[in-house]
Coordinates of C-alpha atoms and ligand atoms in Angstrom, one line a residue:
Chain F
M1 CA 45.4 16.4 16.1
D2 CA 45.7 19.2 13.9
E3 CA 44.8 22.4 15.5
T4 CA 43.8 24.2 12.1
I5 CA 40.0 24.8 11.9
K6 CA 38.7 23.1 8.4
L7 CA 35.2 23.8 8.9
E8 CA 33.6 26.5 10.5
I9 CA 29.9 27.5 10.9
R10 CA 29.4 31.2 12.1
N11 CA 25.9 32.5 13.6
M12 CA 24.1 30.5 10.7
T13 CA 20.3 30.6 10.8
K14 CA 18.3 28.4 8.3
L15 CA 14.4 28.6 8.8
Y16 CA 11.7 26.9 6.5
K17 CA 8.7 28.8 5.7
N18 CA 6.6 27.3 8.4
G19 CA 9.1 28.6 11.0
D20 CA 11.0 25.4 11.6
G21 CA 14.8 25.2 11.3
V22 CA 18.0 25.8 13.0
K23 CA 18.7 29.1 14.6
N24 CA 22.3 30.6 15.4
I25 CA 24.1 27.9 15.0
N26 CA 28.1 28.1 15.7
L27 CA 30.7 25.2 15.2
K28 CA 34.2 25.0 14.5
V29 CA 35.5 21.3 13.4
R30 CA 39.3 20.7 13.3
K31 CA 41.1 19.1 10.3
G32 CA 41.1 15.3 10.5
E33 CA 38.3 15.7 13.1
L34 CA 35.1 13.6 13.3
M35 CA 32.0 15.8 14.7
T36 CA 28.8 14.0 15.5
L37 CA 25.4 16.2 15.5
L38 CA 23.1 14.2 17.7
G39 CA 19.8 15.1 18.6
P40 CA 16.2 13.8 18.6
S41 CA 14.3 13.5 15.5
G42 CA 13.3 17.1 13.8
C43 CA 15.7 18.9 15.9
G44 CA 17.7 20.0 12.7
K45 CA 20.6 18.0 12.3
T46 CA 19.8 17.2 8.6
T47 CA 19.1 20.8 8.2
I48 CA 22.6 21.8 9.3
L49 CA 24.1 19.0 7.2
R50 CA 22.3 20.2 3.9
T51 CA 23.3 24.0 4.3
I52 CA 26.9 22.5 4.6
G53 CA 26.5 20.7 1.6
G54 CA 24.6 23.5 -0.2
F55 CA 21.2 21.9 -0.8
L56 CA 19.8 24.2 1.5
Q57 CA 20.3 28.3 1.4
C58 CA 20.8 29.6 4.8
N59 CA 18.9 32.4 5.9
A60 CA 22.0 34.1 7.7
G61 CA 25.5 33.6 8.4
E62 CA 28.7 32.1 7.3
I63 CA 29.8 28.5 6.4
L64 CA 33.7 28.8 6.2
I65 CA 35.7 25.5 4.5
D66 CA 39.9 26.5 5.1
G67 CA 38.7 30.2 5.9
K68 CA 36.9 30.5 2.5
N69 CA 32.7 31.6 2.7
I70 CA 31.0 29.0 0.5
V71 CA 27.5 29.9 1.0
A72 CA 27.2 31.3 -2.1
M73 CA 28.2 28.3 -4.0
P74 CA 26.1 25.5 -5.4
P75 CA 26.9 22.2 -4.4
E76 CA 28.9 21.0 -7.5
K77 CA 31.1 23.8 -6.5
R78 CA 31.8 23.2 -2.9
P79 CA 34.6 21.1 -1.5
T80 CA 32.2 18.6 0.3
A81 CA 30.7 15.1 -0.6
M82 CA 27.5 13.7 0.9
V83 CA 26.4 10.4 1.9
F84 CA 22.5 10.2 2.5
Q85 CA 20.5 7.7 4.6
S86 CA 19.5 5.9 1.5
Y87 CA 19.3 5.9 -2.7
N88 CA 22.7 7.3 -2.9
L89 CA 23.5 5.2 -5.7
W90 CA 22.4 5.5 -9.5
P91 CA 20.4 2.4 -10.2
H92 CA 21.0 2.6 -14.0
M93 CA 24.8 2.6 -13.7
T94 CA 27.2 -0.1 -12.5
V95 CA 29.1 0.2 -9.3
Y96 CA 32.0 1.4 -11.7
D97 CA 30.0 3.9 -13.4
N98 CA 28.6 5.3 -10.3
L99 CA 32.4 5.7 -9.0
A100 CA 33.6 7.0 -12.1
F101 CA 31.1 9.8 -12.5
G102 CA 32.6 12.3 -10.6
L103 CA 36.0 11.4 -11.5
K104 CA 35.2 11.7 -15.4
L105 CA 33.6 15.3 -14.8
R106 CA 37.1 16.1 -13.2
K107 CA 38.7 15.0 -16.5
I108 CA 40.9 12.5 -14.7
P109 CA 42.5 9.9 -17.5
K110 CA 40.7 7.0 -17.7
P111 CA 43.3 4.4 -16.5
E112 CA 44.0 6.6 -13.5
I113 CA 40.1 6.3 -12.9
A114 CA 40.2 2.7 -13.3
E115 CA 43.2 2.5 -10.4
R116 CA 41.4 5.1 -8.3
I117 CA 38.2 3.0 -8.1
A118 CA 40.3 0.0 -7.6
D119 CA 41.6 1.3 -4.5
A120 CA 38.5 2.9 -3.0
L121 CA 36.5 -0.2 -3.4
K122 CA 39.5 -2.2 -1.5
L123 CA 39.4 0.6 1.1
V124 CA 35.5 -0.4 1.7
K125 CA 36.1 -4.1 1.5
M126 CA 34.3 -4.3 -1.9
E127 CA 37.0 -5.5 -4.2
G128 CA 35.8 -6.9 -7.4
M129 CA 32.3 -5.5 -7.5
E130 CA 32.9 -3.2 -10.3
K131 CA 30.2 -4.7 -12.7
K132 CA 27.2 -5.2 -10.3
Y133 CA 24.3 -2.9 -10.3
P134 CA 22.9 -1.4 -7.1
N135 CA 19.8 -3.4 -7.0
Q136 CA 22.3 -6.7 -6.9
M137 CA 23.7 -5.5 -3.5
S138 CA 22.5 -5.5 -0.2
G139 CA 21.8 -2.3 1.7
G140 CA 24.9 -2.3 3.8
Q141 CA 27.2 -2.9 0.8
Q142 CA 25.3 -0.2 -1.1
Q143 CA 26.4 2.4 1.6
R144 CA 30.0 1.0 1.2
V145 CA 30.1 1.9 -2.2
A146 CA 28.2 5.2 -1.4
I147 CA 31.1 6.1 1.0
A148 CA 33.7 5.1 -1.6
R149 CA 32.1 7.5 -4.4
S150 CA 32.2 10.2 -1.8
L151 CA 36.1 9.5 -0.8
L152 CA 37.0 9.7 -4.4
L153 CA 35.9 12.9 -4.4
K154 CA 38.7 13.9 -2.1
P155 CA 36.3 16.2 -0.3
E156 CA 37.7 18.6 2.1
V157 CA 34.8 17.8 4.4
L158 CA 32.9 14.5 4.2
L159 CA 29.3 14.9 5.4
L160 CA 27.0 11.8 6.3
D161 CA 23.4 11.9 7.4
E162 CA 22.5 8.6 9.2
P163 CA 24.4 6.5 6.8
F164 CA 23.9 3.6 8.6
S165 CA 20.4 3.7 10.1
A166 CA 18.6 1.6 7.7
L167 CA 20.9 -1.4 8.4
D168 CA 20.6 -4.0 11.0
A169 CA 22.5 -3.7 14.5
K170 CA 25.4 -5.7 13.6
I171 CA 26.6 -4.5 10.2
R172 CA 25.8 -0.8 11.8
M173 CA 28.2 -1.4 14.6
Q174 CA 30.8 -3.2 12.0
M175 CA 30.4 -0.3 9.1
R176 CA 30.7 2.3 12.1
E177 CA 34.3 0.9 13.0
E178 CA 35.4 0.6 9.7
L179 CA 34.5 4.3 8.7
R180 CA 36.4 5.3 11.8
K181 CA 39.3 3.3 10.9
I182 CA 39.2 4.8 7.2
Q183 CA 38.8 8.3 8.3
T184 CA 41.5 8.1 11.0
D185 CA 43.8 6.5 8.2
L186 CA 43.1 9.1 5.4
D187 CA 43.0 11.9 8.0
I188 CA 39.5 13.3 6.7
T189 CA 37.3 15.8 8.3
V190 CA 33.9 14.3 8.7
V191 CA 30.5 15.8 9.9
F192 CA 28.2 12.7 10.7
V193 CA 24.5 13.0 11.8
T194 CA 23.0 10.5 14.1
H195 CA 19.9 10.1 16.5
D196 CA 21.8 7.1 17.7
Q197 CA 23.7 8.3 21.1
E198 CA 25.6 4.9 21.5
E199 CA 26.7 5.8 17.6
A200 CA 27.6 9.0 18.6
M201 CA 29.7 8.2 21.6
A202 CA 31.6 5.2 19.6
L203 CA 32.5 7.5 16.6
S204 CA 33.1 11.1 17.8
D205 CA 36.3 13.3 18.6
V206 CA 33.3 15.8 19.3
T207 CA 29.6 15.5 19.7
V208 CA 27.3 18.5 19.3
V209 CA 24.0 17.8 21.4
M210 CA 21.2 19.6 19.6
N211 CA 17.7 20.4 20.6
K212 CA 14.7 22.1 18.9
G213 CA 17.0 23.7 16.3
S214 CA 19.8 25.1 18.8
V215 CA 22.8 23.6 20.2
E216 CA 22.7 22.6 23.5
Q217 CA 26.6 21.2 24.1
I218 CA 29.5 20.7 22.1
G219 CA 32.1 18.6 23.9
S220 CA 34.1 15.2 23.5
P221 CA 31.9 12.2 24.2
Y222 CA 33.5 11.7 27.7
E223 CA 32.6 15.8 28.5
I224 CA 29.4 15.0 27.5
Y225 CA 28.7 12.2 29.1
H226 CA 30.5 13.1 32.6
H227 CA 29.7 16.6 32.9
P228 CA 26.4 17.3 30.8
A229 CA 25.8 21.5 30.4
S230 CA 22.1 21.1 31.0
R231 CA 19.5 18.8 32.4
Y232 CA 18.3 18.1 28.7
V233 CA 21.8 16.8 27.9
A234 CA 22.0 14.7 30.9
D235 CA 18.5 13.3 30.2
F236 CA 19.4 12.8 26.5
I237 CA 22.6 10.9 26.9
G238 CA 23.0 7.8 28.6
E239 CA 20.6 6.5 31.6
M240 CA 20.0 9.1 34.3
N241 CA 18.0 9.2 37.7
F242 CA 16.7 12.5 38.6
I243 CA 15.5 13.4 42.1
E244 CA 14.3 16.6 43.6
A245 CA 15.3 16.8 47.1
K246 CA 15.1 20.6 47.3
L247 CA 12.4 22.3 45.5
G248 CA 13.5 23.5 42.1
V249 CA 17.0 21.6 42.7
H250 CA 17.2 18.3 40.6
T251 CA 20.0 16.1 41.3
A252 CA 21.3 13.7 38.5
I253 CA 22.7 10.4 39.4
R254 CA 23.9 7.8 36.5
P255 CA 22.8 4.2 37.6
E256 CA 26.6 3.1 37.6
N257 CA 27.3 5.8 40.1
I258 CA 25.3 4.2 42.7
T259 CA 26.4 1.6 45.1
V260 CA 23.6 -0.5 46.9
R261 CA 23.8 -1.8 50.6
K262 CA 21.7 -3.8 53.0
G263 CA 19.8 -1.9 55.6
P264 CA 19.4 1.9 56.3
G265 CA 21.7 4.5 56.4
G266 CA 22.7 5.7 52.6
D267 CA 22.2 8.7 50.9
L268 CA 18.9 7.7 49.7
D269 CA 17.0 4.4 51.3
G270 CA 14.2 2.5 49.8
T271 CA 13.2 -1.1 49.2
V272 CA 14.2 -3.4 46.2
R273 CA 11.2 -3.0 43.4
N274 CA 13.0 -5.3 40.9
I275 CA 15.9 -6.8 39.7
M276 CA 16.7 -7.5 36.0
M277 CA 19.6 -9.6 34.7
L278 CA 20.8 -8.0 31.7
G279 CA 23.9 -9.8 30.6
H280 CA 27.1 -8.4 32.1
Y281 CA 25.1 -6.6 34.5
T282 CA 22.1 -6.3 36.5
E283 CA 19.5 -3.5 36.7
M284 CA 17.9 -3.1 40.1
I285 CA 15.0 -0.5 40.6
V286 CA 14.5 0.8 43.9
D287 CA 11.6 2.2 45.5
T288 CA 12.4 5.6 47.6
E289 CA 10.5 8.4 49.1
L290 CA 11.9 10.5 46.0
G291 CA 10.4 8.3 43.4
L292 CA 12.2 5.1 41.7
I293 CA 15.5 5.0 41.2
K294 CA 17.8 2.8 38.7
A295 CA 20.9 1.3 39.7
F296 CA 23.6 -0.8 37.8
L297 CA 25.1 -3.7 39.7
S298 CA 27.8 -6.3 38.6
G299 CA 26.2 -9.7 38.2
G300 CA 27.8 -11.0 41.4
E301 CA 27.0 -8.1 43.7
A302 CA 23.2 -8.4 42.9
E303 CA 23.2 -12.2 43.7
E304 CA 22.7 -10.8 47.7
F305 CA 19.5 -9.1 47.2
V306 CA 15.8 -10.1 46.9
R307 CA 12.7 -8.1 45.9
G308 CA 11.4 -6.6 48.7
E309 CA 14.4 -6.0 50.8
A310 CA 15.3 -2.7 52.7
V311 CA 18.3 -1.3 50.8
S312 CA 20.3 2.0 51.2
L313 CA 21.6 3.9 48.4
Y314 CA 25.2 5.5 47.9
F315 CA 26.0 8.2 45.4
S316 CA 29.6 8.7 44.1
E317 CA 29.0 11.3 41.2
T318 CA 26.1 13.6 41.2
K319 CA 25.4 16.7 39.3
E320 CA 22.6 19.6 40.4
F321 CA 20.4 21.2 37.5
S322 CA 18.3 23.9 39.0
E323 CA 15.1 25.1 37.0
Chain T
M1 CA -16.8 -38.5 -37.8
S2 CA -17.2 -40.4 -34.2
S3 CA -13.3 -39.8 -33.5
L4 CA -13.9 -36.0 -33.7
S5 CA -17.3 -36.2 -31.6
F6 CA -14.9 -34.8 -28.6
L7 CA -15.4 -31.6 -30.3
G8 CA -19.2 -31.6 -30.1
P9 CA -20.6 -29.5 -27.6
R10 CA -22.2 -32.3 -25.5
H11 CA -19.1 -34.3 -25.0
M12 CA -17.0 -30.6 -24.0
A13 CA -19.7 -29.9 -21.4
R14 CA -19.4 -33.3 -20.0
T15 CA -15.4 -33.1 -19.8
L16 CA -15.3 -29.6 -18.8
G17 CA -17.9 -29.3 -16.5
R18 CA -20.8 -27.3 -17.2
R19 CA -19.5 -23.9 -16.0
K20 CA -16.1 -24.5 -17.7
F21 CA -18.0 -24.9 -20.9
W22 CA -19.7 -21.7 -20.8
E23 CA -16.7 -19.8 -20.0
V24 CA -14.9 -21.5 -23.1
V25 CA -17.7 -20.5 -25.4
L26 CA -17.5 -16.6 -23.9
L27 CA -13.8 -16.8 -24.4
V28 CA -14.1 -18.0 -27.9
G29 CA -17.0 -15.3 -28.8
F30 CA -14.9 -12.8 -27.0
L31 CA -11.8 -13.6 -29.1
L32 CA -14.2 -13.5 -32.3
V33 CA -15.6 -10.3 -31.6
F34 CA -12.4 -8.8 -30.9
Y35 CA -10.0 -10.4 -33.7
G36 CA -12.5 -11.6 -36.1
P37 CA -12.3 -8.4 -37.9
L38 CA -8.6 -8.2 -37.6
L39 CA -8.3 -11.8 -39.1
Y40 CA -10.9 -11.0 -41.7
T41 CA -8.8 -8.0 -43.0
L42 CA -5.5 -10.0 -42.5
V43 CA -7.4 -12.4 -44.9
L44 CA -8.4 -10.3 -46.9
A45 CA -5.2 -8.3 -47.9
F46 CA -3.4 -11.4 -49.1
A47 CA -6.2 -12.8 -51.0
G48 CA -6.3 -13.4 -54.6
Q49 CA -9.5 -15.2 -56.4
Y50 CA -12.2 -14.7 -53.3
T51 CA -15.8 -15.1 -53.9
Y52 CA -18.6 -14.7 -51.6
P53 CA -19.8 -17.8 -49.4
D54 CA -15.9 -19.0 -49.4
I55 CA -14.4 -18.5 -45.8
L56 CA -10.9 -18.6 -47.2
P57 CA -9.7 -17.2 -50.7
K58 CA -9.1 -19.9 -53.5
T59 CA -5.9 -18.2 -54.1
W60 CA -3.4 -16.3 -52.3
S61 CA -1.5 -13.0 -53.8
L62 CA 0.4 -9.8 -53.2
Q63 CA -1.4 -8.0 -56.1
W64 CA -3.1 -5.5 -53.5
W65 CA 0.3 -4.7 -51.9
K66 CA 1.8 -4.0 -55.2
Y67 CA -1.3 -2.1 -56.0
V68 CA -1.3 -0.1 -52.9
L69 CA 2.3 0.7 -52.9
K70 CA 2.0 2.0 -56.3
Q71 CA -0.5 4.7 -55.5
P72 CA 1.6 7.8 -55.2
A73 CA -0.9 9.6 -53.1
L74 CA -1.1 7.0 -50.3
I75 CA 2.6 6.5 -50.2
K76 CA 2.9 10.5 -50.1
S77 CA 0.4 9.9 -47.2
M78 CA 2.5 7.4 -44.9
V79 CA 5.5 9.8 -45.5
Y80 CA 3.3 12.7 -44.0
S81 CA 1.8 10.6 -41.2
F82 CA 5.5 9.5 -40.1
E83 CA 6.7 13.0 -40.4
F84 CA 3.9 14.4 -38.2
A85 CA 4.1 11.5 -35.5
I86 CA 7.9 12.1 -35.5
C87 CA 7.9 15.9 -35.3
S88 CA 5.1 16.1 -32.8
V89 CA 6.7 13.6 -30.5
L90 CA 10.0 15.4 -30.5
L91 CA 8.2 18.6 -30.3
S92 CA 6.3 17.8 -27.5
L93 CA 9.1 16.4 -25.6
A94 CA 11.0 19.7 -25.8
V95 CA 7.6 21.4 -24.5
C96 CA 6.3 18.8 -22.2
L97 CA 9.1 17.5 -20.4
P98 CA 10.4 20.7 -19.0
A99 CA 6.9 21.4 -17.7
A100 CA 6.8 17.9 -16.6
Y101 CA 9.8 18.3 -14.5
V102 CA 8.6 21.6 -12.9
L103 CA 5.2 19.9 -12.0
A104 CA 6.9 17.2 -10.5
R105 CA 9.9 18.8 -8.7
Y106 CA 8.4 22.3 -7.5
K107 CA 5.8 22.7 -5.0
F108 CA 4.0 26.1 -6.0
T109 CA 0.4 27.3 -5.7
G110 CA -1.7 26.4 -8.4
R111 CA 0.4 23.3 -9.2
R112 CA -2.5 20.9 -8.6
L113 CA -4.8 23.3 -10.9
I114 CA -2.6 23.1 -13.7
M115 CA -2.6 19.2 -13.6
F116 CA -6.2 19.2 -13.3
T117 CA -6.6 21.6 -16.1
F118 CA -4.8 19.2 -18.6
L119 CA -7.3 16.4 -17.4
I120 CA -10.3 18.6 -18.3
G121 CA -8.8 19.6 -21.9
N122 CA -9.1 15.9 -22.3
A123 CA -12.7 15.8 -21.3
F124 CA -14.3 17.9 -23.9
P125 CA -15.2 16.1 -27.1
K126 CA -12.2 17.3 -29.4
I127 CA -14.4 18.3 -32.2
G128 CA -15.5 21.5 -30.4
M129 CA -11.8 22.3 -29.8
Y130 CA -10.8 21.6 -33.3
T131 CA -13.7 24.2 -34.4
S132 CA -12.6 27.1 -32.2
M133 CA -8.9 26.1 -33.2
G134 CA -10.0 26.1 -36.6
I135 CA -11.2 29.7 -35.9
I136 CA -8.0 30.8 -34.6
Y137 CA -6.1 29.4 -37.2
Y138 CA -7.8 31.1 -40.0
K139 CA -7.2 34.5 -38.3
V140 CA -3.3 33.6 -37.7
G141 CA -2.9 31.8 -41.1
L142 CA -2.2 28.3 -39.8
M143 CA -4.8 26.8 -41.8
G144 CA -3.4 24.3 -44.2
T145 CA 0.1 24.8 -42.9
F146 CA 2.5 22.1 -42.0
L147 CA 2.7 23.8 -38.4
G148 CA -0.9 24.0 -37.7
V149 CA -1.6 20.0 -38.4
L150 CA 1.6 19.5 -36.0
L151 CA -0.2 21.7 -33.2
V152 CA -3.2 19.8 -33.5
H153 CA -1.3 16.3 -33.0
M154 CA 0.6 17.8 -30.0
L155 CA -2.7 18.8 -28.6
G156 CA -4.0 15.6 -28.7
S157 CA -1.2 14.3 -26.7
M158 CA -0.6 16.9 -24.6
M159 CA -2.1 15.3 -21.3
Q160 CA -0.3 12.1 -21.4
M161 CA 2.9 13.8 -22.4
I162 CA 2.9 15.9 -19.1
W163 CA 1.2 13.2 -17.0
L164 CA 3.3 10.4 -17.7
P165 CA 6.7 11.8 -17.4
A166 CA 5.8 14.0 -14.3
G167 CA 4.9 10.6 -12.7
A168 CA 8.2 9.2 -13.7
F169 CA 10.3 12.1 -12.7
R170 CA 8.1 12.2 -9.4
S171 CA 9.6 8.4 -8.8
V172 CA 13.1 9.6 -8.9
P173 CA 14.3 10.3 -5.8
V174 CA 15.5 13.8 -4.9
Q175 CA 18.9 12.5 -3.3
Q176 CA 19.8 10.8 -6.4
E177 CA 19.7 14.4 -8.1
E178 CA 21.3 15.7 -5.0
A179 CA 24.3 13.0 -5.3
A180 CA 25.1 13.9 -8.9
R181 CA 25.3 17.5 -7.8
D182 CA 27.3 16.6 -5.0
A183 CA 29.6 14.8 -7.3
G184 CA 30.1 17.9 -9.1
A185 CA 27.4 17.9 -12.3
G186 CA 25.5 21.0 -12.8
P187 CA 21.7 20.8 -13.2
L188 CA 21.6 20.2 -16.8
R189 CA 24.2 17.4 -16.6
T190 CA 22.4 16.0 -13.8
F191 CA 19.1 15.9 -15.8
F192 CA 20.6 14.2 -18.5
Y193 CA 23.0 12.0 -16.9
V194 CA 20.7 10.9 -13.8
T195 CA 17.1 12.0 -13.8
L196 CA 16.3 11.5 -17.5
P197 CA 17.6 7.7 -17.6
M198 CA 15.5 7.0 -14.4
A199 CA 12.5 8.6 -15.7
W200 CA 12.7 7.0 -19.3
P201 CA 10.4 3.9 -18.7
G202 CA 7.3 6.3 -18.3
I203 CA 8.9 9.0 -20.8
A204 CA 9.0 6.3 -23.4
V205 CA 5.5 5.2 -22.9
A206 CA 4.4 8.6 -23.2
C207 CA 5.9 8.8 -26.5
M208 CA 4.6 5.7 -27.6
F209 CA 1.3 6.9 -26.8
A210 CA 2.0 10.2 -28.5
F211 CA 3.4 8.6 -31.5
I212 CA 0.2 6.1 -32.0
G213 CA -2.0 9.0 -31.1
S214 CA -0.5 11.2 -33.9
L215 CA -0.9 8.2 -36.6
G216 CA -4.2 7.7 -35.7
E217 CA -5.5 11.3 -35.5
S218 CA -8.0 12.2 -38.6
V219 CA -10.3 14.5 -37.5
G220 CA -8.2 17.5 -36.8
T221 CA -6.1 16.9 -39.7
L222 CA -8.8 16.7 -42.0
M223 CA -9.8 20.1 -40.9
V224 CA -6.6 21.7 -40.4
G225 CA -4.7 20.4 -43.1
L226 CA -6.7 19.8 -46.5
P227 CA -5.9 20.0 -49.2
T228 CA -2.1 19.4 -48.6
Y229 CA -1.6 17.3 -45.6
R230 CA -3.3 14.0 -46.2
T231 CA -1.7 11.7 -43.7
M232 CA -3.0 7.7 -43.9
M233 CA -5.8 8.5 -41.6
V234 CA -7.2 10.7 -43.9
E235 CA -6.4 8.7 -47.0
M236 CA -8.3 6.0 -45.2
Y237 CA -11.5 7.7 -45.8
G238 CA -11.3 8.0 -49.5
V239 CA -9.5 4.4 -49.9
I240 CA -13.0 3.2 -48.0
L241 CA -15.1 4.7 -50.9
D242 CA -12.7 4.8 -53.8
Y243 CA -10.8 1.6 -53.6
P244 CA -11.9 -2.2 -53.8
A245 CA -12.1 -3.8 -50.0
T246 CA -8.8 -5.5 -50.6
A247 CA -6.7 -2.1 -51.4
G248 CA -8.6 -1.1 -48.0
A249 CA -7.3 -4.1 -46.0
V250 CA -4.0 -3.8 -47.1
F251 CA -3.8 -0.3 -46.1
S252 CA -5.4 -0.5 -42.9
I253 CA -2.6 -3.5 -41.9
L254 CA -0.1 -0.4 -43.1
L255 CA -1.8 1.4 -40.5
I256 CA -1.8 -1.0 -37.9
M257 CA 2.0 -2.4 -38.4
P258 CA 3.8 0.9 -36.7
N259 CA 1.4 0.6 -33.5
L260 CA 1.8 -3.1 -33.1
L261 CA 5.6 -3.0 -33.7
L262 CA 5.8 -0.1 -31.3
I263 CA 3.8 -2.1 -28.6
L264 CA 5.9 -5.1 -29.3
V265 CA 9.5 -3.2 -28.6
M266 CA 8.2 -1.2 -25.5
R267 CA 6.1 -4.3 -23.9
K268 CA 8.7 -4.3 -21.1
Y269 CA 8.1 -1.0 -20.3
I270 CA 4.5 -1.0 -20.5
G271 CA 3.1 -1.9 -17.4
A272 CA 0.4 -1.0 -14.8
D273 CA 3.0 0.5 -12.8
T274 CA 4.6 2.9 -15.0
I275 CA 1.2 3.9 -16.1
S276 CA -0.6 4.4 -12.8
K277 CA 2.6 6.3 -11.4
G278 CA 2.0 8.8 -14.1
Y279 CA -1.8 9.1 -13.4
K280 CA -1.1 10.1 -9.7
M281 CA -2.3 13.9 -8.5
G282 CA 0.8 14.4 -6.6
Ligands
ATP401 N1 11.7 20.9 3.6 C1 11.0 21.5 4.9 N2 10.1 22.1 5.0 C2 9.6 22.6 6.3 N3 9.8 22.2 7.3 C3 11.1 21.5 7.2 C4 11.7 20.8 6.0 N4 12.7 20.3 6.3 C5 12.3 19.9 7.8 N5 11.7 20.5 8.2 C6 11.5 20.5 9.6 O1 12.6 21.4 10.3 C7 13.0 20.7 11.5 C8 14.4 19.8 11.6 O2 14.2 19.1 10.4 P1 15.7 18.1 10.0 O3 15.2 17.2 9.1 O4 16.7 18.8 10.1 O5 15.6 17.3 11.4 P2 16.6 16.2 11.6 O6 17.3 16.5 13.2 O7 17.3 15.8 10.6 O8 15.4 15.0 12.2 P3 15.7 13.1 11.8 O9 16.5 12.6 13.0 O10 14.3 12.8 11.8 O11 16.5 13.2 10.7 C9 11.7 19.8 11.7 O12 10.7 20.4 12.4 C10 11.1 19.3 10.3 O13 10.0 19.3 10.3
MG402 MG1 17.7 13.8 9.5

């Protein structure tokens, strides 16, 4: 991957009149990288994205693209393109006119516009849809066209704000994969907002975990999952057991890092409270003196245990967080 | 005679059922009250020889149409009516659309109050407002001028021209405007290529109401426009007194026709939806 920094946010603060917003944001996105902003509802993901796109004025700080500060520019002057969660397309225009709008403004000759549109539609698997109106297409198809429209603008940075969250699970997965493929093929720089950790894990080169208006951790999905920097991140990403063995010190163990054996003598002992078959793995809840512990077992392993049985738990990877 | 007995009330009552029968009677009565005068006007306008006890004229003719269309004063009044209607709609658009957009998009203190004020303005009897306007007009020399009459007409449709378009603008999702900015369009281009076309149904309906309102304006025009600006509505008063009833019928059809045409052309836009969206206090 290219090491040049495409987008940089320095000490950016954006507060709304009521005091909500984001504070002291520092981010660097390398060229050709896909960064996701991940966090619960209201943590400020959209706020950051909209300050990059130029739809919000920040109170302080700088936003640089290719080293140039863009905070003073209106959205139409910025080298960014944005895909919203919904209502992207203009309903009174055909797909073709939607896609041609930005190109016409850039004074590109007609035959070339037609050519580029055909290419873009092919890229998002929507060939031959030029004459359709947005209301004649499904939500997924509309988002594909919206992505094509943004790509046609050849932005330096593509911004997407939960573009797939209104779609059903299966389409969402498919769109996610296709977006990732297009992004790597075209080598474009992307900032992607989501509150779905699975989506963030599947898509990103770099994930930014956010909490109440500030950045909690920045790292690759692997780092974030295996080396959470704070209890908040550990709790938010994936499944996690927390036990307080010493006062004020919480030990975090992922359910898949627990081995269950019959009888006593483990890192922690208890009795089986519940066993749930969840497809390719089984979830076991064990009642211990330090609370309920969740463990993931492969289907075969789980067969040997019954509810109420005394078991011991062995932890292979733990992390400690003090209060 | 017996073959037509199914038309008799007794037979109808039997076949339709008592309840249904009264419903039909009510409907017919309603239609007569509603459309009776209109129908009579229509018959009258095309009548040749027509004497009192007859329901329909003995002969039909266009003589009254020829007569009315030959009166220079009446022709002139039609020209005035349309001039005022077109100009007042255009001027209202220029003034009210920006105001409506601001009211729809920007949250500022006093916004609701402004919306409400327009409503109050409509609640006063017009004549009182015209009187006070007349006093001001005398002072500033607008009495008897084209602009004076135009302002009266605009005032009459002000509320609709702001409320309906404001509702229409509000129903355009902000993202769609932002997407246009994102694609490289400035604020003005965004307005003309995205916002305006999307809000068009509501705006068109407002224009239609304003146009019809201007054509139908009489009291204010009478007070401010005389003696020069005698529109069709103003002439109508004279026509009723000075011309035969048949000429009056022709004239009133001429008055109704543009309204009817407009409503026909715009019928796909006129829906409870467009209108109710406009009258929401967002
Ligand atoms: N226009 C606004 N005026 C005032 N406060 C706002 C405004 N927009 C957002 N906020 C507040 O700022 C905070 C961050 O909002 P933001 O929309 O960035 O969150 P988000 O992370 O995108 O959430 P979601 O996942 O729900 O989209 C929230 O507390 C929100 O209530
Ligand atoms: Mg959001």
